[in-house]
mmCIF file of C-alpha atoms in Angstrom:
data_model
loop_
_atom_site.group_PDB
_atom_site.id
_atom_site.type_symbol
_atom_site.label_atom_id
_atom_site.label_comp_id
_atom_site.label_asym_id
_atom_site.label_seq_id
_atom_site.Cartn_x
_atom_site.Cartn_y
_atom_site.Cartn_z
ATOM 1 C CA MET A 1 -6.082 26.246 -18.124
ATOM 2 C CA THR A 2 -5.423 24.779 -14.689
ATOM 3 C CA ILE A 3 -8.204 23.206 -12.644
ATOM 4 C CA ASP A 4 -7.537 22.972 -8.919
ATOM 5 C CA SER A 5 -9.530 20.762 -6.599
ATOM 6 C CA ARG A 6 -11.749 22.310 -3.932
ATOM 7 C CA PHE A 7 -12.467 20.366 -0.771
ATOM 8 C CA ASN A 8 -16.045 19.773 0.333
ATOM 9 C CA PHE A 9 -15.362 21.222 3.781
ATOM 10 C CA LYS A 10 -18.892 20.677 5.066
ATOM 11 C CA ALA A 11 -18.800 16.921 4.457
ATOM 12 C CA LEU A 12 -15.150 16.602 5.507
ATOM 13 C CA ARG A 13 -15.723 18.483 8.740
ATOM 14 C CA HIS A 14 -18.692 16.247 9.512
ATOM 15 C CA ASP A 15 -16.646 13.090 8.901
ATOM 16 C CA LEU A 16 -13.692 14.308 10.978
ATOM 17 C CA LEU A 17 -15.855 15.342 13.934
ATOM 18 C CA ALA A 18 -17.750 12.050 13.734
ATOM 19 C CA ALA A 19 -14.502 10.046 13.829
ATOM 20 C CA VAL A 20 -13.029 12.000 16.755
ATOM 21 C CA PHE A 21 -16.304 12.111 18.682
ATOM 22 C CA GLY A 22 -16.742 8.365 18.194
ATOM 23 C CA VAL A 23 -13.396 7.671 19.881
ATOM 24 C CA VAL A 24 -14.084 10.096 22.741
ATOM 25 C CA ALA A 25 -17.640 8.856 23.340
ATOM 26 C CA PHE A 26 -16.577 5.217 23.238
ATOM 27 C CA PHE A 27 -13.952 5.628 25.968
ATOM 28 C CA TRP A 28 -16.035 8.018 28.036
ATOM 29 C CA THR A 29 -19.021 5.660 28.084
ATOM 30 C CA PHE A 30 -17.198 2.581 29.291
ATOM 31 C CA VAL A 31 -14.717 4.077 31.726
ATOM 32 C CA LYS A 32 -16.501 5.434 34.800
ATOM 33 C CA SER A 33 -14.627 4.530 37.935
ATOM 34 C CA ASP A 34 -13.079 6.436 40.810
ATOM 35 C CA SER A 35 -10.068 4.149 40.554
ATOM 36 C CA VAL A 36 -9.144 5.533 37.150
ATOM 37 C CA SER A 37 -6.395 8.134 37.016
ATOM 38 C CA TRP A 38 -8.343 10.803 35.181
ATOM 39 C CA PRO A 39 -5.377 12.998 34.133
ATOM 40 C CA LEU A 40 -3.715 9.957 32.581
ATOM 41 C CA PHE A 41 -6.972 8.792 31.015
ATOM 42 C CA LEU A 42 -7.673 12.206 29.474
ATOM 43 C CA ALA A 43 -4.114 12.397 28.167
ATOM 44 C CA VAL A 44 -4.485 8.984 26.504
ATOM 45 C CA LEU A 45 -7.891 9.961 25.144
ATOM 46 C CA ALA A 46 -6.566 13.201 23.684
ATOM 47 C CA SER A 47 -3.619 11.359 22.137
ATOM 48 C CA LEU A 48 -5.887 8.788 20.464
ATOM 49 C CA ALA A 49 -8.187 11.524 19.158
ATOM 50 C CA LEU A 50 -5.139 13.340 17.756
ATOM 51 C CA ILE A 51 -3.900 10.150 16.070
ATOM 52 C CA VAL A 52 -7.313 9.616 14.486
ATOM 53 C CA ALA A 53 -7.425 13.218 13.258
ATOM 54 C CA ILE A 54 -3.892 13.095 11.813
ATOM 55 C CA GLY A 55 -4.560 9.747 10.129
ATOM 56 C CA TRP A 56 -7.779 11.127 8.649
ATOM 57 C CA LEU A 57 -6.110 14.307 7.392
ATOM 58 C CA ALA A 58 -3.158 12.385 5.946
ATOM 59 C CA ARG A 59 -5.359 10.879 3.246
ATOM 60 C CA LEU A 60 -6.480 14.263 1.881
ATOM 61 C CA LYS A 61 -4.779 15.426 -1.306
ATOM 62 C CA ARG A 62 -4.934 18.590 -3.386
ATOM 63 C CA ILE A 63 -5.262 17.893 -7.109
ATOM 64 C CA SER A 64 -4.335 20.173 -9.999
ATOM 65 C CA ILE A 65 -5.020 19.284 -13.637
ATOM 66 C CA TRP A 66 -3.661 21.101 -16.670
ATOM 67 C CA ASN A 67 -3.086 20.016 -20.277
ATOM 68 C CA ASP A 68 -2.299 16.315 -19.928
ATOM 69 C CA GLU A 69 -0.783 16.333 -16.443
ATOM 70 C CA ILE A 70 -2.039 15.754 -12.891
ATOM 71 C CA GLU A 71 -0.300 17.131 -9.815
ATOM 72 C CA VAL A 72 -1.165 15.495 -6.479
ATOM 73 C CA THR A 73 -0.086 17.192 -3.231
ATOM 74 C CA PRO A 74 -0.812 15.561 0.163
ATOM 75 C CA LEU A 75 -2.375 18.128 2.499
ATOM 76 C CA LEU A 76 -0.104 17.295 5.466
ATOM 77 C CA PHE A 77 3.019 16.487 3.437
ATOM 78 C CA PRO A 78 3.271 19.082 0.647
ATOM 79 C CA PHE A 79 6.891 18.088 -0.013
ATOM 80 C CA ALA A 80 5.674 14.654 -1.212
ATOM 81 C CA ARG A 81 4.196 16.095 -4.398
ATOM 82 C CA ARG A 82 3.619 13.656 -7.303
ATOM 83 C CA ASN A 83 3.089 14.353 -10.989
ATOM 84 C CA TYR A 84 1.404 12.061 -13.499
ATOM 85 C CA ARG A 85 0.627 12.220 -17.209
ATOM 86 C CA PHE A 86 -2.671 11.029 -18.639
ATOM 87 C CA ALA A 87 -0.777 8.578 -20.844
ATOM 88 C CA GLU A 88 0.576 6.756 -17.768
ATOM 89 C CA PHE A 89 -2.869 5.366 -16.958
ATOM 90 C CA ASP A 90 -4.539 2.483 -18.741
ATOM 91 C CA TYR A 91 -8.064 3.750 -18.097
ATOM 92 C CA LEU A 92 -10.335 5.552 -15.667
ATOM 93 C CA LEU A 93 -12.761 3.453 -13.627
ATOM 94 C CA VAL A 94 -16.055 4.974 -12.442
ATOM 95 C CA ALA A 95 -16.892 3.202 -9.183
ATOM 96 C CA GLY A 96 -18.851 3.765 -5.986
ATOM 97 C CA THR A 97 -22.602 4.351 -5.991
ATOM 98 C CA GLU A 98 -24.818 6.887 -7.717
ATOM 99 C CA ALA A 99 -25.087 8.866 -4.469
ATOM 100 C CA ALA A 100 -21.330 8.710 -3.782
ATOM 101 C CA PRO A 101 -19.358 8.135 -7.012
ATOM 102 C CA LYS A 102 -15.603 8.021 -7.235
ATOM 103 C CA LEU A 103 -12.990 7.932 -9.981
ATOM 104 C CA MET A 104 -10.103 5.476 -9.899
ATOM 105 C CA LEU A 105 -7.125 5.957 -12.219
ATOM 106 C CA ILE A 106 -5.849 2.490 -13.135
ATOM 107 C CA ARG A 107 -2.313 1.548 -14.142
ATOM 108 C CA ASP A 108 -1.108 -2.055 -14.483
ATOM 109 C CA PHE A 109 -4.446 -3.285 -13.087
ATOM 110 C CA CYS A 110 -3.964 -1.307 -9.836
ATOM 111 C CA PRO A 111 -5.636 1.947 -8.660
ATOM 112 C CA VAL A 112 -3.041 4.730 -8.489
ATOM 113 C CA LEU A 113 -5.263 7.695 -7.603
ATOM 114 C CA THR A 114 -8.838 7.860 -6.274
ATOM 115 C CA ILE A 115 -11.031 10.959 -6.506
ATOM 116 C CA LYS A 116 -14.229 10.865 -4.435
ATOM 117 C CA ALA A 117 -17.301 13.072 -4.860
ATOM 118 C CA SER A 118 -17.677 13.227 -1.079
ATOM 119 C CA THR A 119 -14.206 14.794 -0.753
ATOM 120 C CA TYR A 120 -14.146 17.345 -3.568
ATOM 121 C CA ALA A 121 -16.792 20.018 -4.136
ATOM 122 C CA ASN A 122 -15.884 20.338 -7.849
ATOM 123 C CA PHE A 123 -15.897 16.586 -8.509
ATOM 124 C CA ASP A 124 -17.735 16.926 -11.846
ATOM 125 C CA GLU A 125 -15.268 19.548 -13.070
ATOM 126 C CA LEU A 126 -12.324 17.302 -12.210
ATOM 127 C CA ARG A 127 -13.996 14.372 -13.968
ATOM 128 C CA GLN A 128 -14.475 16.345 -17.178
ATOM 129 C CA ALA A 129 -10.853 17.516 -17.103
ATOM 130 C CA LEU A 130 -9.504 13.951 -16.959
ATOM 131 C CA ARG A 131 -9.236 13.003 -20.631
ATOM 132 C CA ILE A 132 -8.630 9.330 -19.902
ATOM 133 C CA PRO A 133 -10.677 6.464 -21.424
ATOM 134 C CA GLU A 134 -13.424 5.344 -19.046
ATOM 135 C CA ARG A 135 -14.532 1.832 -18.236
ATOM 136 C CA SER A 136 -17.448 0.657 -16.139
ATOM 137 C CA LYS A 137 -15.559 -2.342 -14.748
ATOM 138 C CA MET A 138 -11.956 -3.078 -13.958
ATOM 139 C CA THR A 139 -10.316 -5.664 -16.188
ATOM 140 C CA VAL A 140 -7.647 -7.941 -14.717
ATOM 141 C CA ASP A 141 -5.481 -10.403 -16.607
ATOM 142 C CA PRO A 142 -6.790 -13.842 -15.454
ATOM 143 C CA THR A 143 -3.280 -15.313 -15.625
ATOM 144 C CA ARG A 144 -1.895 -12.753 -13.152
ATOM 145 C CA GLU A 145 -1.792 -13.355 -9.411
ATOM 146 C CA VAL A 146 -3.815 -10.827 -7.397
ATOM 147 C CA LYS A 147 -3.098 -10.306 -3.687
ATOM 148 C CA SER A 148 -5.304 -8.346 -1.298
ATOM 149 C CA ARG A 149 -4.139 -5.081 0.260
ATOM 150 C CA PHE A 150 -5.718 -3.782 3.446
ATOM 151 C CA VAL A 151 -7.033 -0.239 3.783
ATOM 152 C CA TRP A 152 -4.609 2.476 4.876
ATOM 153 C CA TRP A 153 -6.038 2.735 8.399
ATOM 154 C CA TYR A 154 -5.494 -0.952 9.240
ATOM 155 C CA PRO A 155 -2.352 -0.228 11.365
ATOM 156 C CA LEU A 156 -4.329 2.398 13.307
ATOM 157 C CA LEU A 157 -7.040 -0.185 13.933
ATOM 158 C CA VAL A 158 -4.499 -2.620 15.361
ATOM 159 C CA VAL A 159 -3.133 0.107 17.665
ATOM 160 C CA ALA A 160 -6.679 0.958 18.779
ATOM 161 C CA VAL A 161 -7.419 -2.712 19.502
ATOM 162 C CA VAL A 162 -4.320 -3.047 21.671
ATOM 163 C CA ALA A 163 -5.203 0.181 23.503
ATOM 164 C CA LEU A 164 -8.770 -0.973 24.155
ATOM 165 C CA VAL A 165 -7.733 -4.340 25.543
ATOM 166 C CA ALA A 166 -5.043 -2.698 27.676
ATOM 167 C CA LEU A 167 -7.600 -0.234 29.033
ATOM 168 C CA GLY A 168 -9.385 -2.937 31.005
ATOM 169 C CA VAL A 169 -6.103 -4.063 32.525
ATOM 170 C CA ALA A 170 -5.206 -0.450 33.366
ATOM 171 C CA VAL A 171 -8.221 -0.011 35.680
ATOM 172 C CA PRO A 172 -7.043 -2.306 38.529
ATOM 173 C CA LEU A 173 -3.395 -1.529 37.756
ATOM 174 C CA SER A 174 -3.888 2.213 38.234
ATOM 175 C CA GLU A 175 -5.703 1.587 41.529
ATOM 176 C CA TYR A 176 -2.838 -0.614 42.740
ATOM 177 C CA MET A 177 -0.270 2.052 41.843
ATOM 178 C CA GLU A 178 -2.210 4.745 43.718
ATOM 179 C CA GLU A 179 -3.643 2.817 46.688
ATOM 180 C CA GLY A 180 -1.274 -0.137 46.982
ATOM 181 C CA ALA A 181 -4.216 -2.541 46.823
ATOM 182 C CA VAL A 182 -6.953 -3.565 44.401
ATOM 183 C CA THR A 183 -10.635 -3.751 45.340
ATOM 184 C CA MET A 184 -12.982 -6.423 44.044
ATOM 185 C CA SER A 185 -15.110 -3.866 42.180
ATOM 186 C CA SER A 186 -12.061 -2.593 40.327
ATOM 187 C CA MET A 187 -11.020 -6.120 39.374
ATOM 188 C CA LEU A 188 -14.546 -6.912 38.131
ATOM 189 C CA LEU A 189 -14.701 -3.691 36.111
ATOM 190 C CA GLY A 190 -11.301 -4.415 34.566
ATOM 191 C CA ALA A 191 -12.324 -7.998 33.729
ATOM 192 C CA VAL A 192 -15.625 -6.889 32.165
ATOM 193 C CA LEU A 193 -13.952 -4.169 30.080
ATOM 194 C CA THR A 194 -11.153 -6.469 28.938
ATOM 195 C CA THR A 195 -13.590 -9.235 27.958
ATOM 196 C CA MET A 196 -15.951 -6.868 26.162
ATOM 197 C CA PHE A 197 -13.206 -5.059 24.256
ATOM 198 C CA LEU A 198 -11.505 -8.345 23.380
ATOM 199 C CA ILE A 199 -14.703 -9.839 21.942
ATOM 200 C CA CYS A 200 -15.429 -6.676 19.927
ATOM 201 C CA SER A 201 -11.851 -6.604 18.664
ATOM 202 C CA LEU A 202 -11.978 -10.237 17.572
ATOM 203 C CA LEU A 203 -15.230 -9.641 15.687
ATOM 204 C CA VAL A 204 -13.759 -6.644 13.860
ATOM 205 C CA LEU A 205 -10.344 -8.131 13.062
ATOM 206 C CA ASN A 206 -11.918 -11.390 11.936
ATOM 207 C CA GLU A 207 -13.083 -9.553 8.793
ATOM 208 C CA PHE A 208 -9.459 -8.952 7.758
ATOM 209 C CA ARG A 209 -8.225 -11.871 5.707
ATOM 210 C CA ARG A 210 -5.356 -12.111 3.285
ATOM 211 C CA ILE A 211 -6.713 -13.172 -0.093
ATOM 212 C CA THR A 212 -4.737 -14.449 -3.071
ATOM 213 C CA VAL A 213 -6.436 -15.081 -6.428
ATOM 214 C CA TRP A 214 -4.735 -16.950 -9.221
ATOM 215 C CA GLN A 215 -6.273 -18.737 -12.222
ATOM 216 C CA GLY A 216 -9.635 -19.290 -10.581
ATOM 217 C CA ARG A 217 -8.184 -20.360 -7.229
ATOM 218 C CA ILE A 218 -8.807 -18.298 -4.076
ATOM 219 C CA ASP A 219 -6.620 -18.728 -0.986
ATOM 220 C CA VAL A 220 -7.989 -17.141 2.197
ATOM 221 C CA GLN A 221 -5.857 -16.695 5.327
ATOM 222 C CA PRO A 222 -7.425 -14.992 8.393
ATOM 223 C CA VAL A 223 -5.102 -12.474 10.046
ATOM 224 C CA LEU A 224 -6.076 -13.703 13.514
ATOM 225 C CA TRP A 225 -5.847 -17.401 12.669
ATOM 226 C CA PRO A 226 -3.141 -17.749 9.987
ATOM 227 C CA PHE A 227 -3.047 -21.520 10.417
ATOM 228 C CA ALA A 228 -6.742 -21.751 9.378
ATOM 229 C CA ARG A 229 -6.041 -21.185 5.685
ATOM 230 C CA ARG A 230 -8.909 -22.056 3.326
ATOM 231 C CA HIS A 231 -8.743 -22.827 -0.370
ATOM 232 C CA TYR A 232 -11.570 -22.285 -2.841
ATOM 233 C CA ARG A 233 -12.109 -22.309 -6.559
ATOM 234 C CA LEU A 234 -14.535 -19.948 -8.235
ATOM 235 C CA ALA A 235 -16.374 -23.005 -9.521
ATOM 236 C CA ASP A 236 -17.037 -24.039 -5.895
ATOM 237 C CA PHE A 237 -19.420 -21.109 -5.362
ATOM 238 C CA ASP A 238 -23.024 -20.932 -6.503
ATOM 239 C CA GLY A 239 -22.437 -17.277 -7.277
ATOM 240 C CA VAL A 240 -21.965 -13.818 -5.805
ATOM 241 C CA TYR A 241 -24.314 -11.215 -4.322
ATOM 242 C CA TYR A 242 -23.497 -7.530 -4.846
ATOM 243 C CA VAL A 243 -24.229 -5.994 -1.431
ATOM 244 C CA THR A 244 -24.503 -2.333 -0.460
ATOM 245 C CA ASN A 245 -24.629 -0.924 3.082
ATOM 246 C CA GLU A 246 -25.871 2.651 3.061
ATOM 247 C CA THR A 247 -26.666 5.027 5.916
ATOM 248 C CA ASP A 248 -29.795 7.202 6.015
ATOM 249 C CA SER A 249 -27.988 10.375 7.117
ATOM 250 C CA ASP A 250 -27.597 13.555 5.087
ATOM 251 C CA TYR A 251 -24.018 12.503 4.338
ATOM 252 C CA LYS A 252 -24.577 9.109 2.756
ATOM 253 C CA ILE A 253 -21.814 6.563 3.260
ATOM 254 C CA SER A 254 -22.119 3.610 0.932
ATOM 255 C CA LEU A 255 -20.014 0.513 1.519
ATOM 256 C CA ARG A 256 -19.926 -2.227 -1.071
ATOM 257 C CA GLU A 257 -19.323 -5.916 -0.531
ATOM 258 C CA ARG A 258 -19.303 -9.100 -2.558
ATOM 259 C CA TRP A 259 -20.806 -12.148 -0.862
ATOM 260 C CA TYR A 260 -19.729 -15.480 -2.332
ATOM 261 C CA MET A 261 -22.438 -18.055 -1.710
ATOM 262 C CA LYS A 262 -22.379 -21.844 -1.426
ATOM 263 C CA ASN A 263 -25.595 -23.779 -0.813
ATOM 264 C CA GLY A 264 -27.347 -20.500 0.021
ATOM 265 C CA ARG A 265 -24.843 -19.414 2.685
ATOM 266 C CA ARG A 266 -22.105 -16.824 2.654
ATOM 267 C CA LYS A 267 -18.691 -18.462 2.530
ATOM 268 C CA LEU A 268 -16.527 -15.458 1.679
ATOM 269 C CA CYS A 269 -16.985 -11.691 1.926
ATOM 270 C CA ILE A 270 -14.836 -9.112 0.119
ATOM 271 C CA ALA A 271 -15.647 -5.643 1.496
ATOM 272 C CA GLU A 272 -14.666 -2.212 0.216
ATOM 273 C CA ASN A 273 -13.932 -0.914 3.736
ATOM 274 C CA VAL A 274 -11.472 -3.769 4.365
ATOM 275 C CA TYR A 275 -9.516 -4.050 1.107
ATOM 276 C CA ALA A 276 -7.816 -1.113 -0.603
ATOM 277 C CA ASN A 277 -7.835 -2.984 -3.938
ATOM 278 C CA PHE A 278 -11.506 -3.966 -3.735
ATOM 279 C CA GLU A 279 -12.122 -3.344 -7.453
ATOM 280 C CA GLU A 280 -9.119 -5.442 -8.428
ATOM 281 C CA LEU A 281 -10.248 -8.360 -6.250
ATOM 282 C CA ALA A 282 -13.803 -8.040 -7.566
ATOM 283 C CA SER A 283 -12.570 -8.195 -11.156
ATOM 284 C CA ALA A 284 -10.347 -11.211 -10.452
ATOM 285 C CA THR A 285 -13.209 -13.153 -8.804
ATOM 286 C CA ARG A 286 -16.078 -12.663 -11.234
ATOM 287 C CA THR A 287 -18.536 -15.508 -11.100
ATOM 288 C CA ASN A 288 -22.254 -16.248 -11.438
ATOM 289 C CA TYR A 289 -24.314 -13.151 -10.577
ATOM 290 C CA LEU A 290 -27.059 -13.814 -8.006
ATOM 291 C CA GLY A 291 -28.463 -10.317 -7.534
ATOM 292 C CA GLU A 292 -28.108 -7.172 -5.421
ATOM 293 C CA MET A 293 -29.029 -6.528 -1.789
ATOM 294 C CA ASN A 294 -29.119 -3.571 0.593
ATOM 295 C CA VAL A 295 -28.354 -4.833 4.092
ATOM 296 C CA GLY A 296 -27.953 -3.428 7.591
ATOM 297 C CA PRO A 297 -25.966 -4.488 10.673
ATOM 298 C CA ILE A 298 -28.513 -7.150 11.679
ATOM 299 C CA GLU A 299 -28.372 -8.795 8.259
ATOM 300 C CA GLN A 300 -24.574 -8.719 8.421
ATOM 301 C CA ILE A 301 -24.632 -10.618 11.709
ATOM 302 C CA ARG A 302 -27.181 -13.124 10.392
ATOM 303 C CA ALA A 303 -25.070 -13.748 7.305
ATOM 304 C CA ALA A 304 -21.950 -14.270 9.440
ATOM 305 C CA LEU A 305 -23.885 -16.802 11.554
ATOM 306 C CA GLY A 306 -24.861 -18.804 8.464
ATOM 307 C CA LYS A 307 -28.297 -17.521 7.461
ATOM 308 C CA THR A 308 -29.507 -19.229 4.278
ATOM 309 C CA TYR A 309 -30.332 -16.965 1.329
ATOM 310 C CA TYR A 310 -32.360 -17.800 -1.736
ATOM 311 C CA THR A 311 -29.950 -17.996 -4.663
ATOM 312 C CA LEU A 312 -31.197 -16.845 -8.048
ATOM 313 C CA GLN A 313 -30.358 -18.848 -11.129
ATOM 314 C CA ASN A 314 -28.450 -16.618 -13.482
ATOM 315 C CA ASN A 315 -25.582 -17.372 -15.817
ATOM 316 C CA SER A 316 -24.247 -13.821 -16.051
ATOM 317 C CA THR A 317 -21.054 -12.883 -14.255
ATOM 318 C CA VAL A 318 -20.143 -9.824 -12.244
#
């Protein structure tokens, strides 16, 4: 008997429209000037929206399960079909949250295939068909070096950052190309947009850091400031908080993070929406468990600015 995946079109359509609308609304809100070449602006806007949509669709895969085999077919690239056998995987990891679970098929300590409940309408049926041993936590050989891998959309983020910063410069430049001169208002608008987008971009990209874990040692290298490499040992931290950010919408989006604390302050953050191998990094950096927290954007900012948290005394590890 063959079990084919069925997409949860309602949730997927909501996510796609939200992503595209976010890009359109962001540009439309901050670019309101007569000096802007609207045909060019709309063309750029449509191109960025198309890139976002294609990038979003590229991650969707059709899954078929029969006997002891799994066939994975990318939605946009059906010729790139892959086949796996159950025996190829070491175990199946149940991750995510209770509201948004996901299955990760692990081979050689690395996730090979991820199946999310928010993507597939018959998630439970697919889970039952996968006759692979389950584990509640990923296990990583402590003698093996683990390197971080960024999420698949990281290159798109870099392109978007460059486009945003260039947008502020394009305001006075487009006026000069059309009028042969640049007014003070256009220069001020371009300067404000460039500064604002640059600050926002720095705040976002600052969360992306290359992390290497090996035998209890953690090397952290910021992407923006590669010369500012930091070295830690797991013994240097008081412990780790398990943090969840969850929206209150009908389509719940739960993002998990691990906050590594020293003297009550966050020194290192490993986030699920930044690192593709979040589970692998979490397993390689298990240390004293301090508790769980549900936080929002304000708490994130306060933590980044050095807010002191009460650290629980607990000898368990997570």
